[in-house]
Amino acid sequence: MSEILVLVEQVEGEVKKVTLELLTLARSLGTPAAVWLGPGITADAKAKLAEYGAEKIYVGGSEELVQYVVAPKAEALAQLVADKAPAAVLVAATAEGKEIAGRLAVKTDSGVITDAVGLGEGFVADQSIFGGGVNVRAKVRRGTPIVAVRPNSTAPAPSAGAGAEEEISVTLSEAAKAARVVERVKQEKGARPELTEAAIVVSGGRGVGSAENFSVIEGLADALGAAVGASRAATDAGWYPHQFQVGQTGKTVSPQLYIAAGISGAIQHRAGMQTAKTIVAINKDPEAPIFELADYGVVGDLHQVVPQLTEEIKKRK
């Protein structure tokens, strides 16, 4: 089967979950080959990549690849595409991943698809576009298909690969060194999973009523091991930080389970969460648009429903 390159997302040597999802997806279409760019690869990281199907692990361990903004990684991938002629390149649809995908497409004269939520035979991608109003299937017509896939679009499943390591040498142009990273600030990580990578997300909206009442949403999220999200109305009101906003002007999530509590379901919010596998809505307004999208709905006051749900989940643990 043809080789499919998967760009590894990692933090301080720890492979992120979205990479395991991409390897799982690549296995269904060809032979996965992980691409690690930058220093710091560990034996544990190699074992994890092999566990999820990487037959090869291309390692570009040069410090230069992470000393500059984005461009070096795109150049490294372009050189690898020219050398290995893969069937496709998969990256995570993160801010950096999508920029790398775009740059790589230009360098290899190829087509690019972003924010894919599925990928089938012939590298036909499923996408949700126009603010979530239209679902389409798209295919690259020229060059090597470069596809940026949303986190949580595929459930990661282990299937051992050879994990054969191959060192790659990358020659960077002066243009790739135009923007240097001068400082990195480590964000303090809480006990909850990262919003865009979480398998379960519990979000609160205008119906929560206040910043203090978001403790109800957080309680349910903690009982489920979920991330907390918020609608634009809630973040604009100052009830929850803007970095947790889900929607067209916030973050896009595709969890296995999305619980929307006190959220009406305006198109702006739906654009950021409607590709979730299962959607549960809790709202006291039976005519709320969110119920049109939900798989399961509860018509009721979230301040009564959510605490009961939280207690029931705790009993079953």
Coordinates of C-alpha atoms in Angstrom, one line a residue, residues 203-208 230-234 239 246 258-271 273 279-294 298 300 302:
S203 CA -20.8 23.9 27.2
G204 CA -22.9 26.5 28.9
G205 CA -24.7 29.5 27.3
R206 CA -26.9 32.5 28.2
G207 CA -29.2 30.2 30.2
V208 CA -26.5 29.6 32.8
A230 CA -19.1 28.3 26.4
S231 CA -21.2 30.1 23.9
R232 CA -20.4 33.6 22.6
A233 CA -23.2 35.1 24.7
A234 CA -21.6 33.6 27.8
W239 CA -19.1 34.7 32.6
V246 CA -17.1 27.4 20.9
Y258 CA -21.2 17.4 23.1
I259 CA -23.6 18.6 25.9
A260 CA -25.1 22.1 25.3
A261 CA -26.8 23.5 28.4
G262 CA -28.7 26.7 28.2
I263 CA -27.5 27.4 24.6
S264 CA -30.2 28.4 22.1
G265 CA -28.2 27.0 19.1
A266 CA -27.6 30.1 16.9
I267 CA -25.8 29.4 13.6
Q268 CA -22.6 31.0 15.0
H269 CA -22.4 28.4 17.8
R270 CA -23.6 25.5 15.6
A271 CA -20.7 26.1 13.2
M273 CA -19.8 22.0 17.3
I279 CA -25.2 16.1 20.7
V280 CA -27.3 16.4 23.9
A281 CA -29.2 19.7 24.4
I282 CA -30.7 20.9 27.7
N283 CA -32.9 24.0 27.3
K284 CA -36.1 25.2 28.9
D285 CA -37.4 26.6 25.5
P286 CA -38.8 23.7 23.5
E287 CA -38.5 25.9 20.3
A288 CA -34.8 26.5 20.7
P289 CA -33.0 25.9 17.4
I290 CA -30.4 23.6 19.2
F291 CA -33.1 20.8 19.3
E292 CA -33.1 20.7 15.5
L293 CA -29.4 19.6 15.7
A294 CA -29.5 17.5 18.9
V298 CA -34.1 17.6 27.5
G300 CA -36.1 21.8 31.4
L302 CA -30.5 23.4 33.4

